[in-house]
Coordinates of C-alpha atoms and ligand atoms in Angstrom, one line a residue:
X1 CA -8.1 47.8 -3.4
X2 CA -5.2 45.6 -2.5
X3 CA -2.8 48.6 -2.8
X4 CA -5.1 50.7 -0.6
X5 CA -5.2 48.1 2.1
X6 CA -1.5 47.7 2.0
X7 CA -0.9 51.4 2.5
X8 CA -3.4 51.4 5.4
X9 CA -1.6 48.5 7.0
X10 CA 1.8 50.2 6.5
X11 CA 0.4 53.5 8.0
X12 CA -0.9 51.9 11.1
X13 CA 1.9 49.5 11.8
X14 CA 5.1 51.2 10.7
X15 CA 4.5 54.9 10.2
X16 CA 8.2 55.8 10.3
X17 CA 8.8 53.7 7.2
X18 CA 6.2 55.6 5.3
X19 CA 7.8 58.9 6.2
X20 CA 11.0 57.9 4.6
X21 CA 9.6 56.5 1.5
X22 CA 9.7 58.1 -1.9
X23 CA 6.9 58.0 -4.4
X24 CA 8.9 55.6 -6.6
X25 CA 9.2 53.2 -3.7
X26 CA 5.5 53.3 -3.1
X27 CA 4.8 52.3 -6.6
X28 CA 7.3 49.5 -6.6
X29 CA 6.1 48.2 -3.3
X30 CA 2.5 48.3 -4.4
X31 CA 3.2 46.4 -7.6
X32 CA 5.0 43.8 -5.6
X33 CA 2.1 43.6 -3.1
X34 CA -0.3 43.1 -6.0
X35 CA 1.8 40.3 -7.3
X36 CA 2.1 38.5 -4.0
X37 CA -1.5 39.1 -2.9
X38 CA -2.8 37.5 -6.1
X39 CA -1.1 34.1 -6.1
X40 CA -1.1 31.9 -9.3
X41 CA -3.8 29.8 -7.5
X42 CA -6.1 32.7 -7.3
X43 CA -5.4 33.8 -10.8
X44 CA -6.3 30.3 -12.0
X45 CA -9.5 30.4 -9.9
X46 CA -10.5 33.8 -11.3
X47 CA -10.0 32.6 -14.9
X48 CA -11.9 29.4 -14.1
X49 CA -15.0 31.3 -13.0
X50 CA -16.1 31.9 -16.5
X51 CA -15.0 28.6 -17.8
X52 CA -16.9 25.4 -18.4
X53 CA -16.3 22.9 -15.6
X54 CA -13.7 20.2 -15.7
X55 CA -14.8 16.6 -15.1
X56 CA -12.8 14.2 -13.0
X57 CA -14.6 10.9 -13.1
X58 CA -13.1 8.3 -10.8
X59 CA -14.4 4.7 -11.1
X60 CA -13.1 1.7 -9.3
X61 CA -14.0 -1.9 -10.1
X62 CA -16.3 -3.8 -7.8
X63 CA -16.0 -1.3 -4.9
X64 CA -19.0 -2.0 -2.6
X65 CA -20.5 1.0 -0.9
X66 CA -20.2 -1.0 2.4
X67 CA -16.4 -0.4 2.1
X68 CA -16.5 3.4 1.9
X69 CA -16.6 4.9 5.4
X70 CA -18.8 7.8 4.3
X71 CA -21.6 5.2 4.0
X72 CA -21.2 4.4 7.7
X73 CA -20.8 0.6 7.7
X74 CA -17.8 0.8 10.0
X75 CA -15.7 -1.7 8.0
X76 CA -12.8 0.5 7.0
X77 CA -11.6 4.0 6.7
X78 CA -11.5 5.8 3.3
X79 CA -10.7 9.4 4.4
X80 CA -9.9 10.7 0.9
X81 CA -13.0 9.3 -0.9
X82 CA -15.0 10.6 2.1
X83 CA -13.9 14.1 1.4
X84 CA -16.1 14.1 -1.6
X85 CA -19.2 13.5 0.6
X86 CA -18.1 16.0 3.2
X87 CA -17.5 18.7 0.6
X88 CA -20.2 17.5 -1.8
X89 CA -23.0 14.9 -2.1
X90 CA -23.4 11.3 -1.1
X91 CA -26.0 9.3 -3.0
X92 CA -27.2 6.5 -0.9
X93 CA -29.3 4.6 -3.5
X94 CA -27.4 5.1 -6.7
X95 CA -27.7 1.9 -8.8
X96 CA -26.7 0.3 -12.0
X97 CA -28.7 -1.0 -15.0
X98 CA -26.8 -4.3 -15.3
X99 CA -24.4 -5.3 -12.5
X100 CA -21.4 -6.4 -14.5
X101 CA -18.2 -4.7 -15.6
X102 CA -18.0 -4.2 -19.3
X103 CA -21.8 -3.6 -19.8
X104 CA -21.7 -1.0 -16.9
X105 CA -18.9 0.9 -18.7
X106 CA -20.8 0.8 -22.0
X107 CA -23.8 2.3 -20.2
X108 CA -21.6 5.0 -18.6
X109 CA -20.2 6.0 -22.0
X110 CA -23.4 5.9 -24.0
X111 CA -26.1 6.8 -21.6
X112 CA -28.1 3.9 -23.0
X113 CA -29.3 0.6 -21.5
X114 CA -27.4 -2.6 -22.5
X115 CA -30.1 -3.7 -24.9
X116 CA -29.7 -0.5 -26.8
X117 CA -25.9 0.0 -26.8
X118 CA -25.4 -3.7 -27.6
X119 CA -22.9 -4.5 -24.8
X120 CA -25.1 -6.9 -22.9
X121 CA -22.4 -9.1 -21.2
X122 CA -18.7 -9.3 -20.6
X123 CA -18.0 -11.6 -23.5
X124 CA -19.5 -10.1 -26.7
X125 CA -17.8 -7.1 -28.4
X126 CA -18.5 -3.4 -27.8
X127 CA -19.1 -1.1 -30.8
X128 CA -16.8 1.9 -30.2
X129 CA -18.2 3.6 -33.3
X130 CA -21.4 4.6 -31.6
X131 CA -21.7 8.0 -29.9
X132 CA -20.4 8.4 -26.4
X133 CA -20.2 11.4 -24.1
X134 CA -16.4 11.9 -24.2
X135 CA -16.7 12.1 -28.0
X136 CA -19.3 14.9 -27.6
X137 CA -17.2 16.7 -25.0
X138 CA -14.2 16.4 -27.3
X139 CA -16.1 17.8 -30.3
X140 CA -17.1 20.7 -28.1
X141 CA -13.6 21.8 -27.0
X142 CA -12.8 19.5 -24.1
X143 CA -9.5 17.7 -23.5
X144 CA -10.3 14.1 -22.8
X145 CA -8.4 11.2 -21.3
X146 CA -9.1 7.6 -20.3
X147 CA -6.7 6.1 -17.8
X148 CA -7.0 2.6 -16.3
X149 CA -9.5 -0.1 -16.7
X150 CA -12.2 0.2 -19.3
X151 CA -12.7 -3.5 -20.1
X152 CA -14.0 -2.8 -23.6
X153 CA -11.8 -4.2 -26.4
X154 CA -10.5 -2.1 -29.2
X155 CA -8.9 1.4 -29.2
X156 CA -11.1 3.7 -27.0
X157 CA -12.8 6.4 -29.0
X158 CA -13.4 9.9 -27.7
X159 CA -10.1 10.4 -26.0
X160 CA -7.1 12.6 -26.7
X161 CA -5.1 10.3 -24.5
X162 CA -5.8 6.8 -23.5
X163 CA -3.8 4.4 -21.4
X164 CA -5.9 1.3 -20.7
X165 CA -5.5 -2.1 -19.2
X166 CA -6.2 -5.0 -21.5
X167 CA -9.2 -6.9 -20.4
X168 CA -9.1 -7.3 -16.6
X169 CA -5.5 -6.2 -16.3
X170 CA -3.0 -7.3 -13.7
X171 CA -2.4 -6.0 -10.2
X172 CA 1.4 -6.4 -10.5
X173 CA 3.5 -5.2 -13.5
X174 CA 0.4 -4.6 -15.7
X175 CA 0.3 -4.3 -19.5
X176 CA -1.3 -1.1 -20.9
X177 CA -2.3 0.1 -24.3
X178 CA -1.0 3.6 -24.4
X179 CA -2.7 5.4 -27.3
X180 CA -3.0 1.9 -28.8
X181 CA 0.6 0.8 -28.2
X182 CA 1.3 -2.1 -25.9
X183 CA 3.5 -1.3 -22.9
X184 CA 4.3 -3.2 -19.7
X185 CA 4.9 -1.0 -16.7
X186 CA 6.7 -2.3 -13.6
X187 CA 5.0 -1.7 -10.3
X188 CA 1.6 -1.9 -8.6
X189 CA -1.4 -1.2 -10.9
X190 CA -3.3 1.2 -8.6
X191 CA -0.2 3.4 -8.1
X192 CA 0.7 3.3 -11.8
X193 CA -2.8 4.4 -12.8
X194 CA -2.7 7.3 -10.3
X195 CA 0.7 8.4 -11.4
X196 CA -0.4 8.4 -15.0
X197 CA -3.5 10.4 -14.2
X198 CA -1.4 13.0 -12.4
X199 CA 1.1 13.1 -15.2
X200 CA -1.6 13.8 -17.7
X201 CA -3.1 16.5 -15.5
X202 CA 0.2 18.1 -14.8
X203 CA 2.2 17.7 -18.0
X204 CA 0.1 16.6 -21.0
X205 CA -3.3 18.3 -21.1
X206 CA -3.8 21.7 -22.8
X207 CA -4.4 23.9 -19.8
X208 CA -6.4 26.4 -21.9
X209 CA -9.2 23.9 -22.4
X210 CA -11.6 22.3 -19.9
X211 CA -10.8 18.7 -19.2
X212 CA -12.6 15.4 -18.7
X213 CA -10.6 12.6 -17.3
X214 CA -11.8 9.1 -16.7
X215 CA -9.5 7.8 -14.0
X216 CA -10.4 4.1 -13.5
X217 CA -8.9 1.7 -11.1
X218 CA -8.9 -2.0 -11.5
X219 CA -9.0 -2.5 -7.7
X220 CA -10.7 -3.9 -5.8
X221 CA -11.5 -6.5 -8.4
X222 CA -10.9 -10.2 -7.8
X223 CA -8.4 -11.6 -6.9
X224 CA -7.7 -8.8 -4.6
X225 CA -3.9 -8.6 -4.6
X226 CA -2.7 -5.8 -2.2
X227 CA 0.1 -3.3 -2.8
X228 CA 3.5 -4.2 -1.3
X229 CA 3.1 -1.6 1.4
X230 CA -0.3 -2.9 2.5
X231 CA 0.3 -6.7 2.6
X232 CA 0.0 -6.9 6.3
X233 CA -2.6 -4.1 6.9
X234 CA -5.4 -5.4 9.2
X235 CA -3.3 -8.4 10.3
X236 CA -4.1 -7.5 13.9
X237 CA -7.9 -7.3 13.4
X238 CA -10.6 -10.0 13.2
X239 CA -13.6 -9.0 11.1
X240 CA -17.1 -10.2 12.0
X241 CA -19.0 -11.4 8.9
X242 CA -22.4 -9.9 8.1
X243 CA -25.4 -11.3 9.9
X244 CA -26.6 -13.3 6.8
X245 CA -23.2 -14.7 6.0
X246 CA -24.5 -18.2 6.9
X247 CA -27.6 -17.7 4.7
X248 CA -29.5 -20.9 3.8
X249 CA -31.5 -19.2 0.9
X250 CA -34.9 -20.1 2.3
X251 CA -37.5 -17.6 1.4
X252 CA -36.1 -17.0 -2.1
X253 CA -36.2 -18.7 -5.4
X254 CA -33.9 -21.1 -7.3
X255 CA -31.5 -18.4 -8.5
X256 CA -30.2 -17.5 -5.1
X257 CA -29.5 -21.2 -4.4
X258 CA -28.0 -22.0 -7.7
X259 CA -25.3 -19.3 -7.8
X260 CA -21.7 -20.1 -7.5
X261 CA -20.3 -17.2 -5.6
X262 CA -20.0 -18.4 -2.0
X263 CA -17.0 -17.3 -0.1
X264 CA -17.1 -20.6 1.8
X265 CA -17.8 -22.8 -1.2
X266 CA -16.8 -21.3 -4.5
X267 CA -13.8 -19.1 -3.7
X268 CA -10.6 -21.0 -4.4
X269 CA -7.7 -21.9 -2.1
X270 CA -5.1 -20.5 -4.5
X271 CA -6.6 -17.8 -6.7
X272 CA -8.7 -16.2 -3.9
X273 CA -7.2 -17.2 -0.6
X274 CA -3.6 -17.1 -1.8
X275 CA -2.5 -20.5 -0.5
X276 CA 0.3 -22.0 -2.5
X277 CA -0.4 -25.4 -1.0
X278 CA -4.0 -26.2 0.2
X279 CA -4.8 -27.8 3.6
X280 CA -4.6 -31.3 1.9
X281 CA -1.1 -30.6 0.8
X282 CA -1.9 -30.2 -2.8
X283 CA -0.6 -27.4 -5.0
X284 CA -3.2 -24.8 -5.7
X285 CA -1.5 -23.4 -8.8
X286 CA -1.2 -20.0 -7.2
X287 CA 2.6 -20.1 -7.6
X288 CA 1.9 -19.5 -11.4
X289 CA 0.4 -16.1 -10.6
X290 CA 3.5 -15.1 -8.7
X291 CA 5.7 -15.7 -11.8
X292 CA 4.7 -12.2 -12.8
X293 CA 6.2 -10.6 -9.7
X294 CA 9.8 -9.3 -9.7
X295 CA 12.2 -10.7 -7.0
X296 CA 11.5 -7.9 -4.5
X297 CA 7.7 -8.1 -4.9
X298 CA 7.9 -11.8 -4.6
X299 CA 10.0 -11.7 -1.4
X300 CA 7.7 -9.2 0.2
X301 CA 4.7 -11.2 -0.7
X302 CA 6.0 -14.5 0.6
X303 CA 7.2 -12.8 3.8
X304 CA 3.7 -11.4 4.4
X305 CA 1.5 -14.4 3.4
X306 CA 3.4 -17.6 4.1
X307 CA 3.5 -17.4 7.9
X308 CA -0.2 -16.7 7.9
X309 CA -0.9 -19.5 5.5
X310 CA 1.2 -22.0 7.5
X311 CA -0.6 -21.0 10.8
X312 CA -3.9 -21.4 9.2
X313 CA -3.1 -24.9 7.9
X314 CA -1.6 -25.9 11.2
X315 CA -4.8 -24.9 13.0
X316 CA -6.9 -27.4 11.0
X317 CA -10.0 -25.3 11.0
X318 CA -13.3 -26.7 10.1
X319 CA -17.0 -25.7 9.7
X320 CA -17.9 -22.3 11.0
X321 CA -14.4 -21.5 12.0
X322 CA -13.0 -22.2 8.6
X323 CA -15.8 -20.1 7.0
X324 CA -14.9 -17.3 9.2
X325 CA -11.2 -17.6 8.3
X326 CA -12.1 -17.5 4.6
X327 CA -14.3 -14.4 5.2
X328 CA -11.4 -12.7 6.9
X329 CA -8.8 -13.6 4.3
X330 CA -11.2 -12.3 1.6
X331 CA -12.3 -9.1 3.3
X332 CA -8.8 -8.1 4.4
X333 CA -7.3 -8.5 0.9
X334 CA -10.3 -6.7 -0.6
X335 CA -9.9 -3.8 1.9
X336 CA -6.2 -3.6 1.4
X337 CA -6.6 -3.0 -2.3
X338 CA -9.0 -0.2 -1.5
X339 CA -6.5 1.5 0.7
X340 CA -4.4 2.1 -2.4
X341 CA -7.4 3.4 -4.3
X342 CA -8.2 5.8 -1.5
X343 CA -4.6 7.0 -1.4
X344 CA -4.8 7.8 -5.1
X345 CA -8.0 9.8 -4.7
X346 CA -6.2 11.8 -2.1
X347 CA -3.3 12.6 -4.4
X348 CA -5.5 13.8 -7.3
X349 CA -7.7 15.9 -4.9
X350 CA -4.5 17.5 -3.6
X351 CA -3.5 18.3 -7.1
X352 CA -6.8 20.0 -7.7
X353 CA -6.4 22.0 -4.5
X354 CA -2.8 23.0 -5.1
X355 CA -3.6 24.2 -8.6
X356 CA -6.8 26.2 -7.9
X357 CA -8.9 23.6 -9.8
X358 CA -11.1 22.4 -7.0
X359 CA -13.9 25.0 -7.4
X360 CA -14.5 24.4 -11.1
X361 CA -14.0 20.6 -11.3
X362 CA -16.9 18.1 -10.9
X363 CA -15.4 15.2 -9.1
X364 CA -17.3 11.9 -9.1
X365 CA -16.3 8.7 -7.3
X366 CA -18.2 5.6 -8.2
X367 CA -17.8 1.9 -9.0
X368 CA -18.9 -0.1 -12.1
X369 CA -21.3 -1.9 -9.6
X370 CA -21.6 -2.9 -6.0
X371 CA -20.3 -6.2 -4.6
X372 CA -21.1 -8.7 -1.9
X373 CA -18.9 -8.6 1.1
X374 CA -20.1 -11.8 2.6
X375 CA -23.8 -10.8 2.6
X376 CA -25.8 -14.0 1.7
X377 CA -22.4 -15.7 2.0
X378 CA -21.2 -14.3 -1.3
X379 CA -18.6 -12.4 -3.2
X380 CA -19.1 -11.1 -6.7
X381 CA -22.2 -9.2 -8.0
X382 CA -24.6 -9.7 -11.0
X383 CA -27.9 -10.0 -8.9
X384 CA -30.4 -7.2 -8.7
X385 CA -30.3 -7.6 -4.9
X386 CA -29.2 -4.4 -3.2
X387 CA -25.5 -5.0 -2.5
X388 CA -24.7 -5.4 -6.2
X389 CA -27.6 -3.4 -7.7
X390 CA -26.4 -0.4 -5.8
X391 CA -23.1 1.3 -6.4
X392 CA -21.3 4.0 -4.4
X393 CA -21.7 7.6 -5.7
X394 CA -20.1 10.7 -4.3
X395 CA -20.1 13.9 -6.2
X396 CA -18.3 17.2 -5.4
X397 CA -18.8 20.4 -7.3
X398 CA -18.5 23.4 -4.9
X399 CA -20.0 25.8 -7.3
X400 CA -23.4 24.1 -7.3
X401 CA -23.5 21.3 -4.8
X402 CA -23.9 22.1 -1.1
X403 CA -21.3 20.4 1.2
X404 CA -22.6 17.4 3.2
X405 CA -25.8 16.8 1.2
X406 CA -27.4 13.3 1.0
X407 CA -29.6 12.0 -1.7
X408 CA -31.7 8.9 -1.5
X409 CA -33.0 9.2 -5.2
X410 CA -32.6 6.4 -7.6
X411 CA -29.8 7.8 -9.7
X412 CA -28.4 5.3 -12.2
X413 CA -25.1 4.9 -14.1
X414 CA -27.3 5.5 -17.1
X415 CA -27.4 9.2 -16.0
X416 CA -23.7 10.0 -16.1
X417 CA -23.5 10.8 -19.8
X418 CA -26.5 13.2 -19.9
X419 CA -25.4 14.8 -16.6
X420 CA -21.9 15.6 -17.8
X421 CA -23.2 17.0 -21.1
X422 CA -25.6 19.1 -19.1
X423 CA -22.8 20.5 -16.9
X424 CA -20.7 21.2 -20.0
X425 CA -23.7 23.0 -21.7
X426 CA -23.9 20.6 -24.5
X427 CA -27.2 19.4 -25.9
X428 CA -28.2 16.0 -24.7
X429 CA -28.9 13.7 -27.6
X430 CA -32.5 12.5 -27.8
X431 CA -31.6 8.8 -27.8
X432 CA -29.7 8.9 -24.5
X433 CA -31.9 7.2 -22.0
X434 CA -30.5 8.6 -18.8
X435 CA -31.6 11.7 -17.0
X436 CA -29.3 14.6 -15.9
X437 CA -29.1 14.8 -12.1
X438 CA -27.5 18.3 -12.2
X439 CA -30.7 20.1 -10.9
X440 CA -31.3 17.5 -8.3
X441 CA -27.7 17.7 -7.0
X442 CA -27.8 21.5 -6.9
X443 CA -31.1 21.5 -5.0
X444 CA -32.9 23.3 -7.8
X445 CA -35.4 20.5 -7.9
X446 CA -36.3 17.5 -5.7
X447 CA -38.1 15.7 -8.6
X448 CA -36.4 12.7 -10.1
X449 CA -37.4 9.4 -11.6
X450 CA -39.6 7.2 -9.4
X451 CA -38.4 3.7 -10.5
X452 CA -35.5 2.1 -12.3
X453 CA -35.2 -0.7 -14.7
X454 CA -32.6 -3.5 -14.5
X455 CA -31.4 -6.3 -16.8
X456 CA -28.8 -9.0 -16.4
X457 CA -27.8 -11.5 -19.1
X458 CA -24.6 -13.4 -18.6
X459 CA -25.8 -16.9 -18.0
X460 CA -24.8 -19.7 -18.1
X461 CA -21.4 -18.3 -17.1
X462 CA -18.9 -18.0 -14.2
X463 CA -20.8 -17.6 -10.9
X464 CA -24.0 -19.0 -12.5
X465 CA -26.3 -16.1 -11.7
X466 CA -29.5 -16.6 -13.8
X467 CA -30.8 -14.2 -16.4
X468 CA -33.2 -11.7 -14.9
X469 CA -34.7 -8.3 -15.2
X470 CA -36.7 -6.1 -12.8
X471 CA -37.9 -2.9 -11.4
X472 CA -37.1 -1.1 -8.2
X473 CA -38.7 1.9 -6.6
X474 CA -37.9 3.4 -3.2
X475 CA -39.7 0.6 -1.3
X476 CA -40.3 -2.4 -3.5
X477 CA -38.4 -4.5 -6.0
X478 CA -39.9 -7.0 -8.5
X479 CA -37.6 -9.4 -10.4
X480 CA -38.2 -12.0 -13.1
X481 CA -35.7 -14.9 -13.5
X482 CA -36.0 -16.6 -16.8
X483 CA -34.4 -18.9 -19.4
X484 CA -34.0 -22.2 -17.5
X485 CA -36.5 -21.1 -14.8
X486 CA -39.6 -18.9 -14.8
X487 CA -39.7 -17.3 -11.3
X488 CA -40.7 -14.0 -9.8
X489 CA -39.4 -12.5 -6.6
X490 CA -40.6 -9.4 -4.8
X491 CA -39.1 -7.6 -1.8
X492 CA -40.4 -5.1 0.6
X493 CA -37.2 -3.2 1.4
X494 CA -38.7 -1.3 4.2
X495 CA -39.5 -4.4 6.1
X496 CA -36.8 -6.7 4.7
X497 CA -33.8 -4.5 3.7
X498 CA -31.6 -7.6 3.4
X499 CA -33.9 -9.3 1.0
X500 CA -34.3 -12.6 2.9
X501 CA -38.0 -13.2 2.1
X502 CA -39.7 -12.8 -1.2
X503 CA -43.2 -11.6 -0.8
X504 CA -44.2 -12.6 -4.3
X505 CA -47.5 -14.4 -4.2
X506 CA -48.2 -13.3 -0.6
X507 CA -51.9 -12.3 -0.5
X508 CA -51.0 -9.3 1.7
X509 CA -49.0 -7.9 -1.1
X510 CA -51.5 -8.7 -3.9
X511 CA -52.1 -5.0 -4.6
X512 CA -48.5 -4.0 -4.5
X513 CA -47.6 -6.9 -6.8
X514 CA -50.2 -5.9 -9.3
X515 CA -48.9 -2.3 -9.2
X516 CA -45.3 -3.3 -9.6
X517 CA -46.1 -5.6 -12.6
X518 CA -47.9 -2.7 -14.3
X519 CA -45.0 -0.3 -13.6
X520 CA -42.5 -2.9 -14.9
X521 CA -44.4 -3.4 -18.1
X522 CA -44.6 0.4 -18.6
X523 CA -40.9 0.8 -18.0
X524 CA -39.9 -2.0 -20.4
X525 CA -42.0 -0.3 -23.0
X526 CA -40.6 3.1 -22.2
X527 CA -37.0 2.0 -22.6
X528 CA -37.8 -0.2 -25.6
X529 CA -37.2 -3.6 -24.0
X530 CA -39.2 -6.8 -24.5
X531 CA -39.4 -10.6 -24.2
X532 CA -38.3 -10.6 -27.9
X533 CA -35.2 -8.7 -27.0
X534 CA -34.4 -11.2 -24.2
X535 CA -34.8 -14.1 -26.6
X536 CA -32.7 -12.4 -29.3
X537 CA -29.9 -11.8 -26.8
X538 CA -30.1 -15.3 -25.4
X539 CA -29.7 -16.8 -28.8
X540 CA -26.8 -14.5 -29.7
X541 CA -25.1 -15.3 -26.4
X542 CA -25.5 -19.1 -26.7
X543 CA -24.2 -18.9 -30.3
X544 CA -21.2 -16.8 -29.2
X545 CA -20.3 -19.3 -26.4
X546 CA -20.7 -22.2 -28.8
X547 CA -18.3 -20.6 -31.2
X548 CA -15.8 -19.9 -28.4
X549 CA -15.8 -23.6 -27.5
X550 CA -15.0 -24.7 -31.0
Ligands
SGN1 C1 -13.5 -12.7 -13.8 C2 -13.5 -13.1 -12.3 C3 -15.0 -13.3 -11.9 C4 -15.8 -12.0 -12.2 C5 -15.6 -11.7 -13.7 C6 -16.4 -10.5 -14.1 N1 -12.7 -14.2 -12.1 O1 -13.9 -13.7 -14.5 O2 -15.0 -13.5 -10.5 O3 -17.1 -12.2 -11.9 O4 -14.3 -11.5 -14.0 O5 -15.9 -9.4 -13.3 S1 -11.1 -14.1 -12.0 O6 -10.6 -15.4 -12.0 O7 -10.6 -13.3 -13.1 O8 -10.8 -13.4 -10.8 S2 -16.1 -8.0 -14.0 O9 -15.9 -7.0 -12.9 O10 -15.1 -7.9 -15.0 O11 -17.4 -8.0 -14.5
CA2 CA1 -16.7 -4.8 -12.0

């Protein structure tokens, strides 16, 4: 076919050449043409057609959907992450089962709720011996890698290659466990993780096997230290805080008032706002964090921050003005760290393009949970309120997912494991609790679960968000806060999308309330959760914390 076309082109454009050509030359020319017309990229693509798909799972830490431009909040630009929505699907109401780091990752790996996989909070150990989806992929011929933050102690199981931060990890000059061996790498964490991911893709993996790579950034986790090249990004902009930044928590229960996660109240002068000396002239202790920097990193940092810090102190801000300054310092640093995450996504997407892998690779971008960007006056997460209950989710798989699709379904992080197994053609174990969203994403069905179940346990602890569980469907959300309170809250998200007024106990909602209680009881039973579980985990947590004190 290609040969034929070549001859026709030759005939029509340069006939005199053809007249003078011998048969031997024609054969040589046509072989050459064949070679050039079928580039290595196309060859790869053709081979890939019959292959099981690769999985590139990109997870960042605490990345709020409000800070991805594809979600349309107008805060920042993330052109590379947005590509996944343009060329694939954007899930607008993806959510988590437990809005905190390590438990969220345990749910991702196991496809089971926290109360079943046992990792209920950030502090108690995770059992790596249990089944996880990378183990199953690996056993079925996949090459697997885990690079970046996993926040689960111990040597990761299920990976041919692992390079993981220890615990939270550091933004500057981080320590990694590379296949179990400790190694400090000089540089900026987000860039190092991207480089390692590319290196594995280019040089390490067995190219004859499908791959599954978990590429996990630490950013934009607290305390939001930007890369050297983005230290002054947004310096010329003033951000307007969300409308409910000055929330007074009327209309909600004790839990919303008792938290310790206010930008103007709980965030710290040093650790969060990066002042070395606070407005009273006292040392904040932040200089200790800078001891990790090398001389060049330190010089760049000081040059970028100190003039801004000095100007702020000289301005003697108070009240609302000070609260606005704090919001701006917070949001700018947060968004600066995201800029590096987005750059990294661009680099790996380019690699897929350049190597003919884009067609047959499922690319997912998500976060371990959402985050408050000043809504209700907060940073951090944990609550079942929308900003932290939801998480960004963008999925590209050109073979099955139509470009530019949007889904409002209640997809959960619980669904990743079964979904990936489904794509890989591997049987989904009976005890996985999530649901594959493959058919939903491809448009083969519009049916999906109607309501989701949520649990949160880490209390008393940093940020003081009370223990709670709840149910959400498309319109309503019912939550129960327990342990040192016994309070219910319910929200009508259609009328009150920012969850400013609980309608629990409102006679107008009596029917809805009854219906939601019934659904919640059913879901708890369906997933195997109960008050006894809550009490058991509470006792275990309190005992663990007691031991840690001793
Ligand atoms: C650290 C942070 C907290 C954060 C938890 C959990 N403090 O303790 O602000 O809520 O991690 O985050 S910091 O001093 O380390 O910045 S999680 O993402 O790992 O769950
Ligand atoms: Ca997190």
